[in-house]
XYZ file of C-alpha atoms in Angstrom:
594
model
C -28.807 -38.712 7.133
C -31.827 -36.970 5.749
C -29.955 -35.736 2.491
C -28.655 -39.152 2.318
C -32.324 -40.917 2.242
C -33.424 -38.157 -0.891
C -30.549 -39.960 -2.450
C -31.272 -43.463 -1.150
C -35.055 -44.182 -0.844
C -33.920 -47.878 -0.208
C -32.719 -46.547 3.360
C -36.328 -44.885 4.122
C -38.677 -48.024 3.320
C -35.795 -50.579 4.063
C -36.075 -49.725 7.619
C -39.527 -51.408 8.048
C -38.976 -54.033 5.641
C -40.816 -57.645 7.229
C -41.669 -60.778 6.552
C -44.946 -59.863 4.795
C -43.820 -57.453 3.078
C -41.273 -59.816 1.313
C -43.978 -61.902 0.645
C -45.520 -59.803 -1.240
C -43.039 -58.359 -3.457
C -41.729 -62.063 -4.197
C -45.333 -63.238 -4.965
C -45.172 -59.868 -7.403
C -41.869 -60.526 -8.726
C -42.248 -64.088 -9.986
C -45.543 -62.995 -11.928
C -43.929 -60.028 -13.320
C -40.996 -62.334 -14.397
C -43.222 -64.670 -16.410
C -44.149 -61.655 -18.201
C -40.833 -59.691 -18.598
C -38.937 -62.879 -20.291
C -40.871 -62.852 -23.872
C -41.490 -58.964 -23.537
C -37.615 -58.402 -23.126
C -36.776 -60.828 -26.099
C -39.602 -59.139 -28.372
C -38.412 -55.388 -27.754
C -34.660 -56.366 -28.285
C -36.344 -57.538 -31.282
C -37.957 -54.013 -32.015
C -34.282 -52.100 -31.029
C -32.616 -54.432 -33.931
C -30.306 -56.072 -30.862
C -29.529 -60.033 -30.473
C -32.496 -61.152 -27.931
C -30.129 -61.383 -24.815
C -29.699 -57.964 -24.928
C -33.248 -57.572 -23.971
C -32.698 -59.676 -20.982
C -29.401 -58.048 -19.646
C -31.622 -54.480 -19.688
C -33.938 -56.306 -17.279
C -31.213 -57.183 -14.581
C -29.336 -54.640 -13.250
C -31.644 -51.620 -14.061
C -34.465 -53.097 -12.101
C -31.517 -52.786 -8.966
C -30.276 -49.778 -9.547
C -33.730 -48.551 -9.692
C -34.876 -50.341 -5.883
C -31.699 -48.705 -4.728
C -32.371 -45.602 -6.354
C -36.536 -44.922 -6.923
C -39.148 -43.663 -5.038
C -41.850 -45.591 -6.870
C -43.439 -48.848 -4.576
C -44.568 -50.657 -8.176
C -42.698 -49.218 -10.992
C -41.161 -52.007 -12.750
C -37.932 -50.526 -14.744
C -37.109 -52.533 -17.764
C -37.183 -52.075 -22.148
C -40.249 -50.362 -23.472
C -41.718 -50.429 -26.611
C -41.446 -46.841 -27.634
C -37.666 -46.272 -26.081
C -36.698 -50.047 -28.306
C -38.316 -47.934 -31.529
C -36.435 -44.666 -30.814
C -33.400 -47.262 -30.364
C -34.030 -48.444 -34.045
C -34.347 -45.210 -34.977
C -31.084 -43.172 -33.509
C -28.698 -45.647 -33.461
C -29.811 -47.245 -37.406
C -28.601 -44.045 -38.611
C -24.962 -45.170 -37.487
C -24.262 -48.519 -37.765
C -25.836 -51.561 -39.728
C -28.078 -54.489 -37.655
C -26.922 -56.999 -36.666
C -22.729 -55.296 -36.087
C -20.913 -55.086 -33.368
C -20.949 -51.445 -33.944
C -24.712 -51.537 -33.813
C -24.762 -52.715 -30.261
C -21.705 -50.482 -29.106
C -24.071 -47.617 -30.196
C -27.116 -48.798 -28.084
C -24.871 -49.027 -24.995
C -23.562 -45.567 -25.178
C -27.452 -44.335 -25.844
C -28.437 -45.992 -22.742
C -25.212 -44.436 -20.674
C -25.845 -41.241 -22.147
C -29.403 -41.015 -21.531
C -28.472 -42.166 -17.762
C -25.712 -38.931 -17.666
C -28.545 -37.066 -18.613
C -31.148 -38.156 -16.236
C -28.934 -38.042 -13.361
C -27.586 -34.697 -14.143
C -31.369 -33.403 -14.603
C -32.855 -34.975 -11.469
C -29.154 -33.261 -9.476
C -30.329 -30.194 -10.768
C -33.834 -30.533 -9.831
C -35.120 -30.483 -13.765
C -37.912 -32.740 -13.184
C -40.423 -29.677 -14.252
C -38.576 -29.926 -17.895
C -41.416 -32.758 -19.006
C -44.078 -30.694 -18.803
C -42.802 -28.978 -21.946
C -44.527 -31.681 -23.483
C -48.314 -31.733 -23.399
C -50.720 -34.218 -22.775
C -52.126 -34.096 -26.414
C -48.646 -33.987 -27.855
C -47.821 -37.100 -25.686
C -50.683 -39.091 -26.666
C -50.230 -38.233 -30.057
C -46.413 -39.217 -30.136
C -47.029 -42.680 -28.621
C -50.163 -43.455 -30.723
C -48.027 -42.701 -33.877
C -45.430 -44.743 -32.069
C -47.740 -47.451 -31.364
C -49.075 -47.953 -35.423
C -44.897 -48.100 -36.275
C -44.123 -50.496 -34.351
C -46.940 -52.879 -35.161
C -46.625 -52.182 -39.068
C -42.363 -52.661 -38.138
C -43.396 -56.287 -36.805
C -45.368 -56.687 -39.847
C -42.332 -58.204 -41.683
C -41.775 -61.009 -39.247
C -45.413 -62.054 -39.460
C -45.264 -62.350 -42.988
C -41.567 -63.741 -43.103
C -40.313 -60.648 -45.796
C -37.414 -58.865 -45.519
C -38.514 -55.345 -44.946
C -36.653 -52.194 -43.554
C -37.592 -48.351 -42.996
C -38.060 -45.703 -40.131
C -41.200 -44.379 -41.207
C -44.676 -45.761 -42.043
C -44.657 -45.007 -45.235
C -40.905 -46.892 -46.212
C -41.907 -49.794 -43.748
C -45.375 -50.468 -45.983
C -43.618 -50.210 -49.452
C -40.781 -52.157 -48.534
C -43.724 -54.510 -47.346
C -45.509 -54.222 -50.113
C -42.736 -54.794 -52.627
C -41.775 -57.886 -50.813
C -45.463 -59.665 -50.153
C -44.690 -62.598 -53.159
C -42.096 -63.429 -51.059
C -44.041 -64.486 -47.908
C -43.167 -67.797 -45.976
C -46.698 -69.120 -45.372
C -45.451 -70.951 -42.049
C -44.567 -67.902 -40.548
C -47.248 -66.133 -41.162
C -49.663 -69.169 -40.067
C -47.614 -69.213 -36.990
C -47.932 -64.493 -36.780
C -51.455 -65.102 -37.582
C -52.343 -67.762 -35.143
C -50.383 -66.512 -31.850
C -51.317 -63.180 -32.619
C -55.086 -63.847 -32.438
C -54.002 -66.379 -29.428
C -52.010 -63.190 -27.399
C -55.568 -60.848 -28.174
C -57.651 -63.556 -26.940
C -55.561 -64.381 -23.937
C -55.671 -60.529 -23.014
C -59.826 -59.893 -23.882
C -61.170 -63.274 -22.929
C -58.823 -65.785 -20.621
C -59.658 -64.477 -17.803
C -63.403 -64.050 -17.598
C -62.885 -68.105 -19.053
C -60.719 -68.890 -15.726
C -63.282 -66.755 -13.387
C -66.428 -68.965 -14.904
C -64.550 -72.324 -14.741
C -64.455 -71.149 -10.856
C -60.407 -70.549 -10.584
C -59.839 -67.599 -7.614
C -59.284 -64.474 -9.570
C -55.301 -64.322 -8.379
C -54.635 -67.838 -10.573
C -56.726 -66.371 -12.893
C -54.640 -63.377 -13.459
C -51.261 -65.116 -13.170
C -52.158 -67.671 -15.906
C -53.529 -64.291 -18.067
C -50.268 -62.829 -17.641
C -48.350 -66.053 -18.625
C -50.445 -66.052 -22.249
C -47.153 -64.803 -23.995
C -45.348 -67.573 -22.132
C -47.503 -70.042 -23.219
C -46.826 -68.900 -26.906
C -43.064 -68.967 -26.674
C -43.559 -72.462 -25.269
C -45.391 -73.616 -28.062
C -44.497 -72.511 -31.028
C -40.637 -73.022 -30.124
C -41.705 -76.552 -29.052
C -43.640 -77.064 -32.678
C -40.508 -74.994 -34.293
C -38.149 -77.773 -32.813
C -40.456 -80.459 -33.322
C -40.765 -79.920 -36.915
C -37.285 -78.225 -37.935
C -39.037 -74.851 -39.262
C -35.968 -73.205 -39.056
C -34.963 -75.125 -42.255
C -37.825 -74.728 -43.378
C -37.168 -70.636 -43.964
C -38.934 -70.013 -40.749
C -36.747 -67.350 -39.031
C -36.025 -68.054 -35.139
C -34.224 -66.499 -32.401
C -31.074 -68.987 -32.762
C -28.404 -69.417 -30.257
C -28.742 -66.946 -27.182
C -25.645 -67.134 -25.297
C -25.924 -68.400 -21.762
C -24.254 -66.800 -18.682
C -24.247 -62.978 -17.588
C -22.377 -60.034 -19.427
C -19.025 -59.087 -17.323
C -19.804 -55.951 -16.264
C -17.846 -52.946 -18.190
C -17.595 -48.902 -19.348
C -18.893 -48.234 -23.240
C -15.706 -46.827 -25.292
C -15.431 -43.421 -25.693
C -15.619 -41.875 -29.199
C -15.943 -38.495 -29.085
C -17.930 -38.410 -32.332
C -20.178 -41.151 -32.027
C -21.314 -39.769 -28.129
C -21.803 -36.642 -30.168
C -24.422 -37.908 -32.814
C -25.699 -39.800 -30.086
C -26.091 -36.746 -27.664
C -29.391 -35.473 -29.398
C -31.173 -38.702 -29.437
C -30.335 -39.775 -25.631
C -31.866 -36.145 -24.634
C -34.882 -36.985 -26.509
C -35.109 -40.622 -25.226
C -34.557 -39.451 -21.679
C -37.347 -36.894 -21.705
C -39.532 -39.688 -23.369
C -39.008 -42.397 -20.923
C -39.272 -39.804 -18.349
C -42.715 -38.900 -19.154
C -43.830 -41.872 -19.830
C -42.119 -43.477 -16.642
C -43.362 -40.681 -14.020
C -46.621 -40.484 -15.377
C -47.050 -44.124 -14.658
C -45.606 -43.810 -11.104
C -47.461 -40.778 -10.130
C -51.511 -42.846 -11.529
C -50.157 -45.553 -9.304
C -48.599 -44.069 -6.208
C -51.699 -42.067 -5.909
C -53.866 -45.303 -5.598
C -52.426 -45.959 -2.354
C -52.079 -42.339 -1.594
C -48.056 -42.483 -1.720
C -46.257 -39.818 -3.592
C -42.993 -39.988 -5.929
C -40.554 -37.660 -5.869
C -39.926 -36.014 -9.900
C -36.423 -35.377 -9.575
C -35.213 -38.388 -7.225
C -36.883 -40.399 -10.671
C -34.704 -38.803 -13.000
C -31.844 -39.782 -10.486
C -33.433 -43.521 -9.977
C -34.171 -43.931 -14.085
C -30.580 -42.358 -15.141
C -28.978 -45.149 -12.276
C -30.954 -47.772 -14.211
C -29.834 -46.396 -17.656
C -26.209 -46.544 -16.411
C -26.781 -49.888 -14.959
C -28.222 -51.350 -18.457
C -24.866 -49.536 -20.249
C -22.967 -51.734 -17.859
C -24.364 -54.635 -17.958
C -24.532 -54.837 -22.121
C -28.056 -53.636 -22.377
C -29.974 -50.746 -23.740
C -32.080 -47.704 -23.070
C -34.938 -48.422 -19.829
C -37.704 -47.164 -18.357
C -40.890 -47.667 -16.667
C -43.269 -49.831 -18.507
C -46.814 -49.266 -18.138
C -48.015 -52.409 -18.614
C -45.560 -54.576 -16.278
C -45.807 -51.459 -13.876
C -49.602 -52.027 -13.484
C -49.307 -56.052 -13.168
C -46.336 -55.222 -10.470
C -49.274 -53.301 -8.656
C -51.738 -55.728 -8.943
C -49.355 -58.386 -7.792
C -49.416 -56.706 -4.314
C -45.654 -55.251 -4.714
C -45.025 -53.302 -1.740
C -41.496 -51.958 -2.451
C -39.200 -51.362 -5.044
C -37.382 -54.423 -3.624
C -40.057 -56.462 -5.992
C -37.732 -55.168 -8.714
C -34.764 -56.567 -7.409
C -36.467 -60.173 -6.644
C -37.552 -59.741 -10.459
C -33.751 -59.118 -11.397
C -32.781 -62.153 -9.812
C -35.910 -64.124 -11.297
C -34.418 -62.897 -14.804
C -30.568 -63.468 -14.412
C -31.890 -67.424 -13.467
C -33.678 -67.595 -17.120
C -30.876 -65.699 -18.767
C -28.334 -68.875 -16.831
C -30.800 -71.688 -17.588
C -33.541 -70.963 -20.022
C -32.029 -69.308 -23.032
C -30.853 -72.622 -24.645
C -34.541 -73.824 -24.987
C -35.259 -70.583 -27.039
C -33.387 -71.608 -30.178
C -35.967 -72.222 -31.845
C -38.399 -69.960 -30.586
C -40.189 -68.538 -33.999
C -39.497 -63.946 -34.284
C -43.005 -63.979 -35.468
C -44.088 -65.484 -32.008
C -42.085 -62.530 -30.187
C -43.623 -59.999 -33.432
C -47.257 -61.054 -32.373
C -46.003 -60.081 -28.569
C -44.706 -56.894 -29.460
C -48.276 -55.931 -31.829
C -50.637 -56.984 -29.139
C -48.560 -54.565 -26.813
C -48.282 -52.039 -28.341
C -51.871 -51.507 -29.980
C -53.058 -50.658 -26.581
C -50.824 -47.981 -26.486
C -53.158 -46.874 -30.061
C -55.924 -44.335 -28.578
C -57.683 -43.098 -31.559
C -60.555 -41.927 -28.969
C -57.927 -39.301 -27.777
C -58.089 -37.795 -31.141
C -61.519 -37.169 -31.481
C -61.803 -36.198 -27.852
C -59.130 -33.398 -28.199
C -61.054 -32.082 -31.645
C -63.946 -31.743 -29.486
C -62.383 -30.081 -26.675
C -59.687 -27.773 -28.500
C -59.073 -27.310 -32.063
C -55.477 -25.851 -31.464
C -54.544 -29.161 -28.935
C -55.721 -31.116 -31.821
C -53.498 -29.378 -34.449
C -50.645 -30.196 -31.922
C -51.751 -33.672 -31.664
C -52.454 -34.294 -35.552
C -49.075 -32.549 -36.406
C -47.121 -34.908 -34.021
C -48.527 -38.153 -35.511
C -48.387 -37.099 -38.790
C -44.806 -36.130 -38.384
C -43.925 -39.328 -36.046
C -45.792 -41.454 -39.128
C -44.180 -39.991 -42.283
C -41.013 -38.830 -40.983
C -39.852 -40.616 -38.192
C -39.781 -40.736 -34.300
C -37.074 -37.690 -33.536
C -38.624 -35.326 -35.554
C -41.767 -35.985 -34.254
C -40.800 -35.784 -30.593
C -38.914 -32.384 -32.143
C -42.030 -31.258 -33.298
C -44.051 -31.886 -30.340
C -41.928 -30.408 -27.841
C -41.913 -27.214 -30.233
C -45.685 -27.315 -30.690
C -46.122 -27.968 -27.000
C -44.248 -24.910 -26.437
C -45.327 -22.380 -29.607
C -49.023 -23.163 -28.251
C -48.167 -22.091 -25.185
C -46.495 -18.967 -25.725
C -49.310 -18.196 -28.352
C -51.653 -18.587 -25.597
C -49.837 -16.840 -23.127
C -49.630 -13.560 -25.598
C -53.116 -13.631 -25.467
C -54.303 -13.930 -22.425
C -58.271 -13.902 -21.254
C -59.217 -9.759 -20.493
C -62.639 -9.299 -19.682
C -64.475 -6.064 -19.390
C -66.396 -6.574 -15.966
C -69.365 -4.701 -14.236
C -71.024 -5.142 -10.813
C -73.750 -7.985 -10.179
C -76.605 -5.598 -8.519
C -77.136 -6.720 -5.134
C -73.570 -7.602 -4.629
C -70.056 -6.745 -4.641
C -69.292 -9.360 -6.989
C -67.924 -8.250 -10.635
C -68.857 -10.694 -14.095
C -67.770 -10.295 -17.503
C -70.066 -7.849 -19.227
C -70.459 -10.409 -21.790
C -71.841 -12.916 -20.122
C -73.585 -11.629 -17.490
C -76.185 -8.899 -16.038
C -73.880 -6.688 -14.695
C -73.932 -2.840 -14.191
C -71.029 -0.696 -15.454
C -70.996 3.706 -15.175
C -69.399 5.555 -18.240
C -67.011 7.162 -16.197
C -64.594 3.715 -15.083
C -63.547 1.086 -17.058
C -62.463 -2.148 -15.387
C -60.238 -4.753 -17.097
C -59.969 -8.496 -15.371
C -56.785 -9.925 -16.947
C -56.892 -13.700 -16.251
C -52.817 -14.831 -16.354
C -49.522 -13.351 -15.273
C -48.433 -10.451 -16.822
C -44.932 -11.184 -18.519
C -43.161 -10.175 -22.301
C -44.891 -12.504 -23.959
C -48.657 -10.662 -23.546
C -47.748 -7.444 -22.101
C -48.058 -5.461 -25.172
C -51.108 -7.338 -25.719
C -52.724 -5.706 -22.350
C -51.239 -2.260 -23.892
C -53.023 -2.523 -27.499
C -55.984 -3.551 -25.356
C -56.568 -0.579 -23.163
C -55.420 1.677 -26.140
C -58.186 0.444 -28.001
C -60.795 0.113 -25.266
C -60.203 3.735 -24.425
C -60.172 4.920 -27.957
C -63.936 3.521 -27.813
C -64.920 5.314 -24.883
C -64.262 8.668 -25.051
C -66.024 9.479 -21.503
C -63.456 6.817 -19.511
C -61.833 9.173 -16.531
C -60.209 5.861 -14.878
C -58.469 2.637 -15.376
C -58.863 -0.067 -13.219
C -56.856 -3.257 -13.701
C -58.321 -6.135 -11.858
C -55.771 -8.539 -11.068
C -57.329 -11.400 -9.098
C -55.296 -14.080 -11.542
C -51.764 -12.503 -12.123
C -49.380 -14.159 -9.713
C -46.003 -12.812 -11.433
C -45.597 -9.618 -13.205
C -41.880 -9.288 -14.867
C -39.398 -6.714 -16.018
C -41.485 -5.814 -19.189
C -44.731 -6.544 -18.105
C -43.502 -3.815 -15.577
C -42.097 -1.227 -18.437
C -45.701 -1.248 -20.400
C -47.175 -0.635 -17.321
C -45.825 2.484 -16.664
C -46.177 3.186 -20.355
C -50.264 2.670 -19.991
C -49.796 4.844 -17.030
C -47.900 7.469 -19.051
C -50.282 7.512 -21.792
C -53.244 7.181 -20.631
C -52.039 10.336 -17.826
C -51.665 12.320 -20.943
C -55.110 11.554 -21.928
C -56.173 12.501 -19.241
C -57.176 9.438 -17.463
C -56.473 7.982 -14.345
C -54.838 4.188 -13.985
C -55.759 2.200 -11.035
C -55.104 -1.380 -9.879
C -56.954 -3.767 -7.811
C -56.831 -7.022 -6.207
C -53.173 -7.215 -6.569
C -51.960 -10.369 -5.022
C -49.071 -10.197 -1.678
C -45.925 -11.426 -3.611
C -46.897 -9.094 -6.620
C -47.078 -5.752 -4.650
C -43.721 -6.308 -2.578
C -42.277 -6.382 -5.860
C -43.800 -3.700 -6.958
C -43.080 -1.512 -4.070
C -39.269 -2.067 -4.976
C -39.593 -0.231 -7.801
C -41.195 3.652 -8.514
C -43.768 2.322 -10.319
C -46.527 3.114 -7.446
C -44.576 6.639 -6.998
C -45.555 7.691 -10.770
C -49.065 5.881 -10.271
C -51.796 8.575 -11.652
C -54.367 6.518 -9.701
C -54.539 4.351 -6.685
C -54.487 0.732 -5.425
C -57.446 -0.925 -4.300
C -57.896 -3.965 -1.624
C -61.067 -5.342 -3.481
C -62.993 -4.314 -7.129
C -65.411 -3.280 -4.779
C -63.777 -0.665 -2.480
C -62.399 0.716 -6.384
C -65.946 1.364 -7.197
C -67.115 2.768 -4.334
C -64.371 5.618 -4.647
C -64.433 5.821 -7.949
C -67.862 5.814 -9.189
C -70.187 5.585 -6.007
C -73.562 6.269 -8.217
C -72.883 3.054 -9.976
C -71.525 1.289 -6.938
C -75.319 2.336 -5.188
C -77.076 -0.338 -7.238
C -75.508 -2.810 -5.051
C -75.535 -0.995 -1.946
C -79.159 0.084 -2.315
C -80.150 -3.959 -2.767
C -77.336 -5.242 -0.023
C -76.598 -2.481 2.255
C -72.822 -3.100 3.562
C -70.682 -0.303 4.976
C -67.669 0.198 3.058
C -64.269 -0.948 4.594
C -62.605 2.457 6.527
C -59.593 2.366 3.735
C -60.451 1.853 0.536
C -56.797 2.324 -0.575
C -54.051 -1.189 -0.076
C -52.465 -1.333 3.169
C -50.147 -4.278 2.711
C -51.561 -7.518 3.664
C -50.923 -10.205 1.224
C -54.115 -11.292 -0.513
């Protein structure tokens, strides 16, 4: 029963499901519904799918995910970034607006759910941190300025195409005499409606004296109110003839539930770009979990996500939808909604499948520009150019990372700049890793403390030379740590010992281990002795299964301290003669983990 609840949150929080609780995650639901309808048209819009698509990936994934998820408010549905990286994968195979086009976004969506399932099964969850903050912000800000400049051409009324900033503004640019001055009074105006709606509405409401929960749900319904009106002004006054493009007919009903086809070269092509998207949405989704779980001190479990997100994937494929995840923005509104349980998903499900049955004929005429303006004012939020110059400040070689992945994301398109990123993320690491933090420390006097030498009064004899190496010790740096000592003890021809302070290496590995007993080898020959100390519990029992300790020309040491003492006991006076302390009875390690 307990394996079966890691699989089945549902049966964990179901248990204690009440009356209030249902309250709350119906009061939740309907709000996030008002806001889900327009959103879902808009990035079906973005993915280059027929609107209803949009609104079949908000059904069935937001069930799956209440059966499946451990999150109380994420709200599963299309995202902005995972509709561009749509676009972008499945353009290169099939033409807009074809049958073939929409085949291909199904099998991305089942694909991606394969994935996730398989990676949460295998307990993979850790895989996302292969992408770094920096790299992450800098992906979705690049993501964030295509998208709005990709909207561009249904504010203006041009026909426009491209993947990449650069394309998407010529193709703008060459088309600009050919701009329908309806739509773009009609962009203009419910964009600058949508901004004010989201800055100003509500401080309006809260001064008129409205409670602050009507104030909020009438904020939320701003893109609402914009479909409303401009479809009722596109109806009223025929703008559709009038070279004003709309939504047209959006079939009523529910998609039958069935499997994508199987083409063994198309899931191919399509294999790369469901990876990525998966360990996009991923992020992006478990980040968002994790900020708001921790608000009500909950916790989410990684790898039961990628299980709950691949269900939801699946569940879109089925249901004639595309690629899902865990919006931020809808997540947040779900939160402050009071949604209590995932079950505020499944009340939202059945909120949309009712507009998707009833609604969708009064959206013929609904204006794309009105869902473009939704789609700009979401996603410039996502635009943090304050990132940018906080990671300059902070770290030049973050920064590099983070300029490199826009730049790429920008002027080349979203794969290869997700490619890059993950490959920055990781060359930065490794880079930093090979170079790990060694300090040359000395005593504090009146203490049995030990500081860098560089940055702090410290005393140090000419006899012992002590190295604190600040990371594990693994192939990546350890011939680093050998060139090191080399050349420290090269400098100092009176060195007669060694000592490696290891207070920060948790792991040493197989050829961390080999230069190891090459420093001890060499620096034997010369004549000096190699000594560790502080060497952490798990690190020494592995050590002890190897001869490394039997071909040790020196000793371990408990503490820095207890090294010095035995070592050089003039220097270690300066501290004794200040803070007199008897010195432990065995200086040497006698196996308690540390």
């Amino acid at each position: 029963m307990i394996r079966l609840k890691r699989y089945l949150p549902i049966l964990d929080w179901g248990k204690s499901y009440d009356r209030e609780t249902a309250t709350n995650d119906l009061v939740a639901a309907v709000i996030v519904t008002i806001m889900l309808i327009p959103q879902s048209l808009a990035y079906a819009l973005l993915a280059g799918l027929p609107p209803e698509v949009g609104l079949y990936a908000s059904i069935l994934p937001l069930v799956a995910y209440a059966l499946f998820g451990t999150s109380r408010a994420l709200a599963v549905g299309p995202v902005a970034v995972v509709s561009l990286m749509t676009a972008s994968a499945v353009g290169e195979l099939a033409r807009q607006g074809t049958p073939e086009y929409l085949g291909a976004a199904i099998i991305l969506a089942f694909l991606s759910g394969l994935m996730l399932i398989a990676m949460g099964l295998f307990r993979l969850g850790f895989l996302a941190n292969l992408l770094s903050h920096p790299v992450i912000s800098g992906f979705i800000t690049a993501s964030g300025l295509l998208i709005a400049s990709s909207q561009l051409k249904h504010i203006l009324g041009v026909k426009a195409n491209g993947h990449t900033l650069y394309d998407i503004l010529g193709s703008i640019l060459l088309h600009l005499g050919e701009i329908n001055w309806i739509t773009f009074a009609i962009g203009v105006s419910a964009t600058v409606f949508l901004f004010w709606v989201r800055k100003g509405l509500k401080k309006l409401l809260l001064g008129l004296g409205l409670k602050p929960f009507f104030a909020d749900i009438l904020t939320k319904a701003g893109p609402v109110a914009a479909v409303a009106v401009t479809t009722v002004i596109s109806a009223a006054f025929q703008l559709g003839d009038k070279g004003v493009r709309v939504v047209g007919d959006i079939p009523s009903g529910l998609p039958m539930p069935h499997l994508p086809g199987f083409d063994s070269e198309l899931w191919l092509a399509l294999a790369t770009p469901a990876l990525l998207i998966s360990v996009i949405g991923f992020v992006e989704s478990v980040s968002v979990a994790q900020t708001l779980a921790a608000k009500k001190r909950q916790r989410i479990e990684p790898d039961q996500e990628l299980i709950g997100l691949g269900a939801s994937n699946i569940a879109s494929a089925i249901s004639g939808g595309y690629p899902v995840t865990g919006g931020f923005a809808r997540s947040v509104v779900n939160f402050d909604a009071g949604a209590a349980t995932p079950a505020a998903g499944a009340f939202t499900a059945v909120g949309i499948a009712l507009a998707t049955l009833f609604l969708t004929p009064l959206l013929t005429h609904l204006p794309q520009a009105t869902l473009a303006a939704t789609i700009i004012v979401a996603v410039l939020s996502l635009v943090d150019f304050g990132a940018i110059k906080r990671t300059f400040a902070y770290s030049k070689s973050d920064f590099a990372a983070m300029a490199a992945t826009i730049l790429i994301t920008l002027f080349f398109g979203v794969e290869p700049g997700v490619v890059t990123g993950v490959a920055l993320s990781i060359a930065l690491y490794l880079y930093r890793s090979s170079r790990p933090h060694m300090a040359i420390v000395g005593i504090v006097p009146g203490t049995e403390h030990f500081r860098n030498v560089d940055r702090h009064t410290v005393a140090t004899g000419d006899r012992v030379l002590t190295l604190r190496v600040d990371e594990s010790l693994f192939f990546a740096n350890s011939r680093f740590l050998e060139d090191r000592i080399y050349a420290l003890v090269a400098e100092k021809p009176d060195i007669e010992h060694v000592v490696l302070m290891c207070p920060a290496v948790n792991e040493i590995d197989a050829s961390a281990l080999e230069s190891l007993e090459e420093i001890n080898h060499r620096l034997s020959d010369s004549g000096v002795s190699f000594h560790l100390s502080e060497v952490k519990g798990p690190v020494m029992d592995r050590l002890k299964r190897t001869d490394f300790l039997k071909h040790l020309s020196g000793q371990v040491f408990l503490s820095q301290y207890d090294a010095l003492c035995t070592l050089d006991p003039l220097t270690a006076h300066i501290s004794e003669s200040r803070t007199p302390k008897k010195a432990a009875k065995s200086n040497l390690w006698s196996g308690p983990e540390i």
